mmCIF file of C-alpha atoms and ligand atoms in Angstrom:
data_model
loop_
_atom_site.group_PDB
_atom_site.id
_atom_site.type_symbol
_atom_site.label_atom_id
_atom_site.label_comp_id
_atom_site.label_asym_id
_atom_site.label_seq_id
_atom_site.Cartn_x
_atom_site.Cartn_y
_atom_site.Cartn_z
ATOM 1 C CA MET A 1 21.260 -5.653 46.336
ATOM 2 C CA MET A 2 22.448 -8.177 43.722
ATOM 3 C CA ARG A 3 19.991 -11.058 43.335
ATOM 4 C CA ILE A 4 21.627 -14.279 42.243
ATOM 5 C CA GLY A 5 20.465 -17.494 40.621
ATOM 6 C CA LEU A 6 23.032 -20.142 41.518
ATOM 7 C CA LEU A 7 23.415 -23.041 39.083
ATOM 8 C CA GLY A 8 24.731 -26.098 40.910
ATOM 9 C CA PHE A 9 25.187 -26.978 44.566
ATOM 10 C CA GLY A 10 28.169 -29.311 44.348
ATOM 11 C CA THR A 11 31.663 -28.666 45.704
ATOM 12 C CA VAL A 12 31.919 -25.128 44.312
ATOM 13 C CA GLY A 13 28.251 -24.098 44.316
ATOM 14 C CA LYS A 14 27.922 -24.828 48.031
ATOM 15 C CA GLY A 15 31.047 -22.768 48.684
ATOM 16 C CA VAL A 16 29.587 -19.814 46.755
ATOM 17 C CA TYR A 17 26.364 -20.060 48.737
ATOM 18 C CA GLU A 18 28.222 -20.100 52.059
ATOM 19 C CA ILE A 19 30.441 -17.118 51.197
ATOM 20 C CA ILE A 20 27.477 -15.031 50.012
ATOM 21 C CA ALA A 21 25.134 -15.948 52.913
ATOM 22 C CA PRO A 22 26.436 -13.351 55.429
ATOM 23 C CA ARG A 23 26.926 -10.566 52.858
ATOM 24 C CA GLU A 24 24.636 -7.566 52.659
ATOM 25 C CA ASP A 25 25.333 -6.529 49.061
ATOM 26 C CA MET A 26 24.137 -9.754 47.396
ATOM 27 C CA THR A 27 21.848 -12.675 48.035
ATOM 28 C CA VAL A 28 21.264 -16.091 46.468
ATOM 29 C CA VAL A 29 17.561 -16.154 45.600
ATOM 30 C CA ARG A 30 17.258 -19.493 43.820
ATOM 31 C CA VAL A 31 19.485 -22.553 43.479
ATOM 32 C CA LEU A 32 19.306 -24.999 40.583
ATOM 33 C CA CYS A 33 20.092 -28.453 41.947
ATOM 34 C CA ARG A 34 19.258 -31.955 40.733
ATOM 35 C CA ARG A 35 19.218 -33.386 44.272
ATOM 36 C CA GLU A 36 16.492 -32.864 46.858
ATOM 37 C CA LEU A 37 17.759 -30.018 49.002
ATOM 38 C CA SER A 38 16.294 -27.465 51.318
ATOM 39 C CA LEU A 39 17.970 -24.173 52.188
ATOM 40 C CA PRO A 40 16.926 -21.636 54.831
ATOM 41 C CA ASP A 41 16.947 -18.556 52.625
ATOM 42 C CA ALA A 42 16.884 -19.632 48.965
ATOM 43 C CA ALA A 43 14.351 -21.521 46.852
ATOM 44 C CA VAL A 44 15.650 -24.748 45.333
ATOM 45 C CA THR A 45 14.496 -25.782 41.868
ATOM 46 C CA HIS A 46 15.164 -28.561 39.357
ATOM 47 C CA ASN A 47 14.085 -26.295 36.506
ATOM 48 C CA PHE A 48 16.441 -23.675 35.047
ATOM 49 C CA ASP A 49 13.469 -21.740 33.647
ATOM 50 C CA ASP A 50 12.530 -20.789 37.224
ATOM 51 C CA ILE A 51 15.777 -18.799 37.326
ATOM 52 C CA LEU A 52 15.726 -17.588 33.731
ATOM 53 C CA GLN A 53 12.177 -16.267 33.978
ATOM 54 C CA ASP A 54 12.543 -14.657 37.395
ATOM 55 C CA PRO A 55 12.871 -10.952 36.506
ATOM 56 C CA THR A 56 14.173 -10.140 39.974
ATOM 57 C CA ILE A 57 17.320 -12.241 39.362
ATOM 58 C CA ASP A 58 19.972 -10.041 37.758
ATOM 59 C CA THR A 59 22.987 -12.365 38.045
ATOM 60 C CA VAL A 60 23.599 -16.026 37.294
ATOM 61 C CA VAL A 61 26.502 -17.868 38.929
ATOM 62 C CA GLU A 62 27.256 -21.021 36.955
ATOM 63 C CA ALA A 63 28.848 -23.804 39.018
ATOM 64 C CA ILE A 64 27.598 -26.925 37.272
ATOM 65 C CA GLY A 65 30.651 -27.421 35.041
ATOM 66 C CA GLY A 66 30.819 -29.373 31.787
ATOM 67 C CA LEU A 67 29.732 -28.063 28.404
ATOM 68 C CA HIS A 68 26.071 -29.051 28.339
ATOM 69 C CA PRO A 69 23.698 -27.831 29.573
ATOM 70 C CA ALA A 70 26.025 -25.139 30.993
ATOM 71 C CA TYR A 71 26.404 -23.543 27.550
ATOM 72 C CA GLU A 72 22.663 -23.421 26.892
ATOM 73 C CA TYR A 73 21.982 -22.012 30.372
ATOM 74 C CA VAL A 74 24.694 -19.345 30.192
ATOM 75 C CA ARG A 75 23.685 -18.306 26.669
ATOM 76 C CA ALA A 76 20.036 -18.035 27.685
ATOM 77 C CA ALA A 77 20.966 -16.011 30.781
ATOM 78 C CA ILE A 78 23.014 -13.569 28.670
ATOM 79 C CA LEU A 79 20.179 -13.230 26.171
ATOM 80 C CA ALA A 80 17.825 -12.541 29.081
ATOM 81 C CA GLY A 81 20.084 -9.666 30.159
ATOM 82 C CA LYS A 82 21.526 -11.327 33.274
ATOM 83 C CA ASN A 83 25.184 -10.953 34.251
ATOM 84 C CA VAL A 84 27.075 -14.249 34.468
ATOM 85 C CA ALA A 85 29.984 -15.408 36.638
ATOM 86 C CA THR A 86 31.350 -18.844 35.815
ATOM 87 C CA ALA A 87 34.245 -21.086 36.836
ATOM 88 C CA ASN A 88 33.784 -23.151 33.705
ATOM 89 C CA LYS A 89 37.029 -23.112 31.685
ATOM 90 C CA ALA A 90 35.765 -25.723 29.200
ATOM 91 C CA LEU A 91 32.785 -23.500 28.473
ATOM 92 C CA ILE A 92 34.776 -20.300 28.005
ATOM 93 C CA ALA A 93 37.578 -21.968 26.004
ATOM 94 C CA THR A 94 35.134 -23.772 23.706
ATOM 95 C CA TYR A 95 32.590 -21.005 23.165
ATOM 96 C CA TYR A 96 34.928 -18.030 23.415
ATOM 97 C CA ASP A 97 34.018 -16.655 19.991
ATOM 98 C CA ASP A 98 30.316 -17.022 20.712
ATOM 99 C CA LEU A 99 29.814 -15.982 24.339
ATOM 100 C CA ILE A 100 32.228 -13.052 24.627
ATOM 101 C CA PRO A 101 30.814 -11.066 21.664
ATOM 102 C CA LEU A 102 27.268 -12.066 22.685
ATOM 103 C CA ALA A 103 27.702 -10.649 26.191
ATOM 104 C CA LYS A 104 29.099 -7.452 24.728
ATOM 105 C CA GLN A 105 26.249 -7.177 22.249
ATOM 106 C CA GLN A 106 23.663 -7.744 25.007
ATOM 107 C CA GLY A 107 25.382 -5.258 27.317
ATOM 108 C CA VAL A 108 25.748 -7.794 30.130
ATOM 109 C CA LEU A 109 28.763 -8.520 32.288
ATOM 110 C CA LEU A 110 30.521 -11.893 32.035
ATOM 111 C CA ARG A 111 33.501 -12.937 34.131
ATOM 112 C CA CYS A 112 35.335 -16.219 34.671
ATOM 113 C CA THR A 113 38.165 -15.477 37.118
ATOM 114 C CA ALA A 114 37.810 -18.807 38.952
ATOM 115 C CA SER A 115 38.136 -20.707 35.681
ATOM 116 C CA VAL A 116 41.932 -20.518 35.805
ATOM 117 C CA GLY A 117 43.899 -20.807 39.038
ATOM 118 C CA GLY A 118 40.975 -21.485 41.404
ATOM 119 C CA GLY A 119 41.435 -18.935 44.175
ATOM 120 C CA ILE A 120 44.311 -17.023 42.569
ATOM 121 C CA GLY A 121 43.453 -13.635 41.098
ATOM 122 C CA TRP A 122 45.336 -14.662 37.965
ATOM 123 C CA LEU A 123 42.984 -13.531 35.213
ATOM 124 C CA SER A 124 42.205 -10.226 36.905
ATOM 125 C CA GLU A 125 45.918 -9.478 37.333
ATOM 126 C CA LEU A 126 46.645 -10.614 33.780
ATOM 127 C CA GLU A 127 44.075 -8.079 32.651
ATOM 128 C CA ARG A 128 45.722 -5.364 34.732
ATOM 129 C CA ALA A 129 49.121 -6.205 33.255
ATOM 130 C CA SER A 130 47.762 -6.111 29.707
ATOM 131 C CA ARG A 131 46.423 -2.583 30.291
ATOM 132 C CA ILE A 132 49.935 -1.165 30.129
ATOM 133 C CA GLU A 133 52.243 -3.743 28.560
ATOM 134 C CA ARG A 134 52.479 -6.328 25.810
ATOM 135 C CA ILE A 135 52.201 -9.838 27.290
ATOM 136 C CA ARG A 136 54.885 -12.134 25.826
ATOM 137 C CA HIS A 137 54.251 -15.302 27.834
ATOM 138 C CA VAL A 138 51.540 -16.949 29.903
ATOM 139 C CA GLY A 139 51.636 -20.409 31.414
ATOM 140 C CA GLY A 140 52.621 -22.619 34.292
ATOM 141 C CA ILE A 141 51.135 -25.175 36.636
ATOM 142 C CA MET A 142 47.367 -24.799 36.220
ATOM 143 C CA ASN A 143 45.895 -28.114 37.373
ATOM 144 C CA GLY A 144 45.666 -28.886 41.086
ATOM 145 C CA THR A 145 44.836 -32.554 40.554
ATOM 146 C CA CYS A 146 47.919 -33.223 38.409
ATOM 147 C CA ASN A 147 50.155 -31.271 40.744
ATOM 148 C CA TYR A 148 48.762 -33.211 43.699
ATOM 149 C CA ILE A 149 49.445 -36.528 41.933
ATOM 150 C CA LEU A 150 52.957 -35.606 40.770
ATOM 151 C CA ASP A 151 53.895 -34.109 44.137
ATOM 152 C CA SER A 152 52.583 -37.158 46.022
ATOM 153 C CA MET A 153 54.507 -39.521 43.723
ATOM 154 C CA THR A 154 57.705 -37.459 43.997
ATOM 155 C CA ARG A 155 57.776 -36.518 47.684
ATOM 156 C CA LEU A 156 55.709 -39.235 49.336
ATOM 157 C CA GLY A 157 56.336 -42.162 47.004
ATOM 158 C CA LEU A 158 52.598 -42.710 46.474
ATOM 159 C CA GLY A 159 51.403 -44.751 43.500
ATOM 160 C CA TYR A 160 49.605 -42.928 40.678
ATOM 161 C CA GLY A 161 46.196 -44.514 41.401
ATOM 162 C CA GLU A 162 46.322 -43.821 45.121
ATOM 163 C CA ALA A 163 47.308 -40.177 44.587
ATOM 164 C CA LEU A 164 44.518 -39.680 42.020
ATOM 165 C CA LYS A 165 41.970 -41.189 44.403
ATOM 166 C CA GLN A 166 43.069 -38.762 47.143
ATOM 167 C CA ALA A 167 42.769 -35.797 44.763
ATOM 168 C CA GLN A 168 39.241 -36.928 43.881
ATOM 169 C CA ASP A 169 38.302 -37.367 47.537
ATOM 170 C CA LEU A 170 39.568 -33.848 48.270
ATOM 171 C CA GLY A 171 37.280 -32.423 45.554
ATOM 172 C CA TYR A 172 40.071 -31.240 43.241
ATOM 173 C CA ALA A 173 39.391 -33.459 40.236
ATOM 174 C CA GLU A 174 36.872 -32.875 37.455
ATOM 175 C CA ALA A 175 33.795 -35.138 37.272
ATOM 176 C CA ASP A 176 35.737 -37.117 34.670
ATOM 177 C CA PRO A 177 39.332 -37.069 35.964
ATOM 178 C CA THR A 178 40.744 -38.032 32.566
ATOM 179 C CA THR A 179 40.102 -34.362 31.763
ATOM 180 C CA ASP A 180 42.693 -33.493 34.429
ATOM 181 C CA VAL A 181 45.303 -36.183 33.866
ATOM 182 C CA GLU A 182 45.268 -36.021 30.046
ATOM 183 C CA GLY A 183 45.938 -32.293 30.180
ATOM 184 C CA ILE A 184 42.566 -31.193 28.778
ATOM 185 C CA ASP A 185 41.701 -29.067 31.818
ATOM 186 C CA THR A 186 45.100 -27.346 31.554
ATOM 187 C CA TRP A 187 44.531 -26.960 27.797
ATOM 188 C CA HIS A 188 41.243 -25.126 28.455
ATOM 189 C CA LYS A 189 42.935 -22.901 31.038
ATOM 190 C CA LEU A 190 45.814 -22.105 28.692
ATOM 191 C CA ILE A 191 43.392 -21.090 25.924
ATOM 192 C CA VAL A 192 41.432 -18.809 28.262
ATOM 193 C CA SER A 193 44.631 -17.241 29.676
ATOM 194 C CA ALA A 194 46.362 -16.770 26.329
ATOM 195 C CA ASN A 195 43.265 -15.257 24.723
ATOM 196 C CA ILE A 196 42.857 -12.792 27.577
ATOM 197 C CA GLY A 197 46.587 -12.007 27.877
ATOM 198 C CA PHE A 198 47.349 -11.671 24.174
ATOM 199 C CA HIS A 199 43.952 -10.182 23.172
ATOM 200 C CA VAL A 200 43.446 -12.863 20.512
ATOM 201 C CA SER A 201 41.446 -16.009 19.905
ATOM 202 C CA LEU A 202 44.027 -18.790 19.441
ATOM 203 C CA ASP A 203 43.286 -21.584 16.988
ATOM 204 C CA ARG A 204 42.543 -24.377 19.477
ATOM 205 C CA GLU A 205 43.167 -27.177 16.962
ATOM 206 C CA GLY A 206 46.819 -26.150 16.750
ATOM 207 C CA ILE A 207 47.439 -26.502 20.514
ATOM 208 C CA PRO A 208 48.556 -30.018 21.536
ATOM 209 C CA ALA A 209 48.195 -31.457 25.041
ATOM 210 C CA ALA A 210 50.140 -34.352 26.565
ATOM 211 C CA GLY A 211 49.097 -35.556 30.009
ATOM 212 C CA ILE A 212 50.514 -37.463 32.954
ATOM 213 C CA SER A 213 48.396 -40.634 32.966
ATOM 214 C CA ARG A 214 51.249 -42.836 31.699
ATOM 215 C CA ILE A 215 53.905 -41.636 34.158
ATOM 216 C CA SER A 216 55.393 -44.518 36.165
ATOM 217 C CA ALA A 217 57.171 -44.785 39.507
ATOM 218 C CA GLY A 218 60.288 -45.641 37.435
ATOM 219 C CA ASP A 219 60.046 -42.324 35.546
ATOM 220 C CA VAL A 220 59.728 -40.432 38.824
ATOM 221 C CA ALA A 221 62.725 -42.286 40.320
ATOM 222 C CA CYS A 222 64.778 -41.438 37.228
ATOM 223 C CA PHE A 223 63.878 -37.733 37.507
ATOM 224 C CA THR A 224 64.710 -37.700 41.220
ATOM 225 C CA ALA A 225 68.087 -39.332 40.537
ATOM 226 C CA ASN A 226 68.813 -36.507 38.091
ATOM 227 C CA ASN A 227 67.641 -33.740 40.486
ATOM 228 C CA LEU A 228 64.593 -33.033 38.340
ATOM 229 C CA VAL A 229 60.922 -32.645 39.241
ATOM 230 C CA CYS A 230 58.124 -33.354 36.766
ATOM 231 C CA LYS A 231 55.155 -30.942 36.542
ATOM 232 C CA LEU A 232 52.256 -30.632 34.088
ATOM 233 C CA VAL A 233 52.804 -27.241 32.493
ATOM 234 C CA SER A 234 51.119 -25.005 29.940
ATOM 235 C CA THR A 235 53.070 -22.605 27.764
ATOM 236 C CA ALA A 236 51.968 -19.858 25.386
ATOM 237 C CA ASP A 237 54.441 -17.404 23.901
ATOM 238 C CA LEU A 238 54.362 -14.488 21.516
ATOM 239 C CA ARG A 239 57.702 -14.288 19.705
ATOM 240 C CA ASP A 240 58.463 -12.295 16.543
ATOM 241 C CA GLY A 241 54.759 -11.883 15.857
ATOM 242 C CA SER A 242 53.891 -15.587 16.030
ATOM 243 C CA TYR A 243 52.184 -17.579 18.777
ATOM 244 C CA SER A 244 53.217 -20.942 20.201
ATOM 245 C CA ALA A 245 51.035 -22.839 22.693
ATOM 246 C CA PHE A 246 51.165 -26.341 24.160
ATOM 247 C CA VAL A 247 50.577 -28.408 27.312
ATOM 248 C CA GLN A 248 53.025 -31.097 28.432
ATOM 249 C CA PRO A 249 54.816 -32.690 31.397
ATOM 250 C CA THR A 250 57.936 -30.623 32.001
ATOM 251 C CA LEU A 251 61.120 -31.317 33.982
ATOM 252 C CA TYR A 252 62.437 -28.588 36.288
ATOM 253 C CA PRO A 253 65.789 -28.660 38.100
ATOM 254 C CA LEU A 254 65.490 -28.584 41.894
ATOM 255 C CA GLY A 255 65.663 -24.965 42.993
ATOM 256 C CA GLN A 256 63.366 -23.629 40.254
ATOM 257 C CA PRO A 257 60.101 -22.209 41.681
ATOM 258 C CA GLU A 258 57.977 -24.686 39.681
ATOM 259 C CA ALA A 259 59.854 -27.665 41.178
ATOM 260 C CA ALA A 260 58.775 -26.657 44.694
ATOM 261 C CA VAL A 261 55.016 -26.284 44.080
ATOM 262 C CA PRO A 262 53.256 -28.640 46.537
ATOM 263 C CA ALA A 263 49.896 -30.434 46.737
ATOM 264 C CA ASN A 264 46.993 -28.826 44.832
ATOM 265 C CA TYR A 265 48.776 -25.489 44.399
ATOM 266 C CA ASN A 266 49.204 -23.718 41.076
ATOM 267 C CA LEU A 267 52.034 -21.443 39.949
ATOM 268 C CA ILE A 268 51.069 -19.346 36.945
ATOM 269 C CA THR A 269 53.375 -16.871 35.282
ATOM 270 C CA LEU A 270 53.128 -13.966 32.896
ATOM 271 C CA GLU A 271 55.969 -12.157 31.240
ATOM 272 C CA GLY A 272 55.365 -8.640 30.010
ATOM 273 C CA ASP A 273 57.665 -6.280 28.184
ATOM 274 C CA VAL A 274 57.492 -3.736 31.043
ATOM 275 C CA SER A 275 57.062 -5.709 34.279
ATOM 276 C CA GLY A 276 59.134 -8.761 33.332
ATOM 277 C CA ARG A 277 58.181 -11.993 35.096
ATOM 278 C CA GLN A 278 55.295 -12.105 37.571
ATOM 279 C CA SER A 279 54.240 -15.431 39.069
ATOM 280 C CA PHE A 280 51.018 -16.163 40.933
ATOM 281 C CA PHE A 281 50.909 -18.922 43.519
ATOM 282 C CA GLY A 282 47.877 -20.280 45.332
ATOM 283 C CA GLN A 283 45.317 -23.017 45.604
ATOM 284 C CA GLY A 284 44.211 -23.899 42.108
ATOM 285 C CA ALA A 285 41.309 -26.143 43.044
ATOM 286 C CA GLY A 286 38.876 -26.900 45.849
ATOM 287 C CA ARG A 287 35.605 -25.547 47.219
ATOM 288 C CA TYR A 288 36.513 -22.279 48.914
ATOM 289 C CA PRO A 289 39.385 -21.067 46.707
ATOM 290 C CA THR A 290 37.227 -21.471 43.578
ATOM 291 C CA ALA A 291 34.094 -20.065 45.209
ATOM 292 C CA TYR A 292 36.154 -17.096 46.455
ATOM 293 C CA ASN A 293 36.947 -15.950 42.910
ATOM 294 C CA MET A 294 33.357 -16.480 41.750
ATOM 295 C CA VAL A 295 32.166 -14.155 44.491
ATOM 296 C CA GLN A 296 34.975 -11.724 43.588
ATOM 297 C CA ASP A 297 33.507 -11.629 40.073
ATOM 298 C CA CYS A 298 30.092 -10.793 41.527
ATOM 299 C CA VAL A 299 31.651 -7.956 43.529
ATOM 300 C CA ASP A 300 33.296 -6.744 40.312
ATOM 301 C CA PHE A 301 29.845 -6.668 38.680
ATOM 302 C CA THR A 302 28.766 -4.128 41.298
ATOM 303 C CA VAL A 303 31.388 -1.730 39.907
ATOM 304 C CA GLY A 304 30.533 -2.525 36.286
ATOM 305 C CA LYS A 305 33.501 -4.770 35.478
ATOM 306 C CA GLY A 306 32.765 -7.265 32.738
ATOM 307 C CA PHE A 307 34.929 -9.498 30.612
ATOM 308 C CA TYR A 308 38.647 -8.826 30.664
ATOM 309 C CA ARG A 309 40.236 -6.653 27.996
ATOM 310 C CA GLY A 310 40.306 -6.861 24.244
ATOM 311 C CA TYR A 311 38.432 -9.619 22.507
ATOM 312 C CA GLY A 312 40.791 -10.248 19.611
ATOM 313 C CA PRO A 313 40.996 -11.863 16.188
ATOM 314 C CA LYS A 314 41.540 -15.575 15.488
ATOM 315 C CA VAL A 315 45.247 -16.387 15.147
ATOM 316 C CA ALA A 316 47.166 -19.521 14.133
ATOM 317 C CA VAL A 317 49.589 -21.378 16.398
ATOM 318 C CA ASP A 318 53.138 -22.206 15.277
ATOM 319 C CA ASN A 319 54.862 -24.795 17.485
ATOM 320 C CA SER A 320 58.161 -25.013 15.623
ATOM 321 C CA VAL A 321 59.981 -23.936 18.796
ATOM 322 C CA LYS A 322 62.472 -26.677 19.786
ATOM 323 C CA LEU A 323 62.814 -28.440 23.160
ATOM 324 C CA ARG A 324 64.674 -31.494 24.478
ATOM 325 C CA TYR A 325 62.518 -34.394 25.717
ATOM 326 C CA TYR A 326 62.572 -37.453 27.969
ATOM 327 C CA VAL A 327 60.681 -40.158 26.024
ATOM 328 C CA ARG A 328 59.745 -43.600 27.343
ATOM 329 C CA GLY A 329 57.993 -45.644 24.684
ATOM 330 C CA GLU A 330 58.328 -47.853 21.685
ATOM 331 C CA ARG A 331 61.359 -46.913 19.579
ATOM 332 C CA ASP A 332 61.132 -46.152 15.894
ATOM 333 C CA ALA A 333 63.307 -44.528 13.221
ATOM 334 C CA TRP A 334 62.278 -40.948 14.142
ATOM 335 C CA LEU A 335 62.951 -41.459 17.850
ATOM 336 C CA ASP A 336 66.283 -43.159 17.185
ATOM 337 C CA ALA A 337 67.301 -40.313 14.870
ATOM 338 C CA VAL A 338 66.645 -37.620 17.512
ATOM 339 C CA THR A 339 67.969 -39.559 20.550
ATOM 340 C CA GLU A 340 71.129 -38.167 22.127
ATOM 341 C CA HIS A 341 71.452 -40.741 24.901
ATOM 342 C CA HIS A 342 69.403 -43.049 27.129
ATOM 343 C CA TRP A 343 68.331 -42.942 30.768
ATOM 344 C CA GLY A 344 67.569 -46.606 31.360
ATOM 345 C CA ALA A 345 64.832 -47.579 28.906
ATOM 346 C CA ALA A 346 63.997 -43.951 28.138
ATOM 347 C CA ALA A 347 65.452 -41.778 25.403
ATOM 348 C CA VAL A 348 66.733 -38.260 25.966
ATOM 349 C CA THR A 349 66.405 -36.343 22.705
ATOM 350 C CA LYS A 350 68.206 -33.418 21.187
ATOM 351 C CA ALA A 351 66.073 -30.286 20.746
ATOM 352 C CA VAL A 352 63.166 -31.144 18.441
ATOM 353 C CA PRO A 353 60.214 -29.032 17.269
ATOM 354 C CA VAL A 354 57.348 -29.260 19.752
ATOM 355 C CA PHE A 355 54.843 -30.019 16.987
ATOM 356 C CA GLU A 356 56.973 -32.992 15.812
ATOM 357 C CA MET A 357 57.202 -34.473 19.313
ATOM 358 C CA HIS A 358 53.443 -34.229 19.794
ATOM 359 C CA ARG A 359 52.799 -35.702 16.338
ATOM 360 C CA TRP A 360 55.002 -38.672 17.299
ATOM 361 C CA LEU A 361 53.138 -39.035 20.617
ATOM 362 C CA LYS A 362 49.796 -39.174 18.817
ATOM 363 C CA ASN A 363 51.039 -42.247 16.969
ATOM 364 C CA HIS A 364 52.492 -43.768 20.180
ATOM 365 C CA PRO A 365 49.699 -43.252 22.712
ATOM 366 C CA GLN A 366 51.276 -45.606 25.277
ATOM 367 C CA ALA A 367 54.440 -43.492 25.512
ATOM 368 C CA PHE A 368 55.245 -40.932 28.199
ATOM 369 C CA ILE A 369 57.038 -37.699 27.318
ATOM 370 C CA ALA A 370 58.364 -34.837 29.418
ATOM 371 C CA ALA A 371 60.124 -31.737 28.081
ATOM 372 C CA PHE A 372 63.208 -30.305 29.728
ATOM 373 C CA ALA A 373 62.329 -26.773 30.886
ATOM 374 C CA GLU A 374 64.156 -24.122 28.885
HETATM 375 N N1 HSE B 1 40.119 -30.118 38.269
HETATM 376 C C1 HSE B 1 40.676 -28.808 38.381
HETATM 377 C C2 HSE B 1 42.055 -28.907 38.983
HETATM 378 C C3 HSE B 1 39.782 -27.967 39.229
HETATM 379 O O1 HSE B 1 42.393 -29.975 39.519
HETATM 380 O O2 HSE B 1 42.814 -27.950 38.904
HETATM 381 C C4 HSE B 1 40.104 -26.513 39.212
HETATM 382 O O3 HSE B 1 39.985 -25.964 37.946
#
């Protein structure tokens, strides 16, 4: 019987507790929770040491989110020889080069399937694909909050603020929703996916992220008039031995699978040199989808499955790949030089290197950009 210390009893932690309660192969023994709480069959504590120092607890399920104290707790649990399941993409993306080798060295199992794609078995299938083929591409719609906002603005004509509020009320958004809407959550998920798919550790500093917080109803109307749908999308490619990786709003023609993704759903794709394209669709956020994959990780522990395949070397990112962009923002000499034509007040550029577009955006933080999908 697996004996679990559950860290956190918020949206996801409560879901984990409820899914495990009727099971006979595992039990939640203690729950770390800041609030006053009483549970019928688990002790509640405010002190992590009660879990760390309980020798009968063999597995820690981390559902508190954020970097600190999640990092300190997870590291201590690994050092204490406890297996760890986490949904924390910020944690895994940030401390990849620390936690993955540490778990291996300590001989404990660490999994993070719920960290990307919520309830979709994306990371476990990505691992299966990488057992027999070279992965050339990972990416897609990875943030339920952003998809909910963009879909509500496009299909229902909701305002940005109203749609964000609904996503928060439904429990999709991070504690600080700027993490969602500025693309940071997607950036974390891209790093975790690319590292696992490509068997490398990508240089995070070289991966830019543009978010959706400056999109306006006018932008959305312009896209609709041109039969385009805007989605927040991550992309990582391996081409001719070099890696590109970036996060940005992207415009898909109606009829493309990405254009049709509704509400809080995700659509995440891999391309391998044997299987070709495989896309994974499902609920990317919310209590039960996320909790489902955390419990799946615990079940995987019972058969000895730890972190996904190959922990690989650090590699640089080269974003010289060129894309066309929709750009609404202050004009300057660079933007004028790359503009092909205008849609109202916005510029439509010729194909420009991704790193140049993101460098320009850094200097024009009030602008909104969206790439045309290749
Ligand atoms: N805030 C995240 C999202 C939660 O909206 O996708 C799931 O990772």
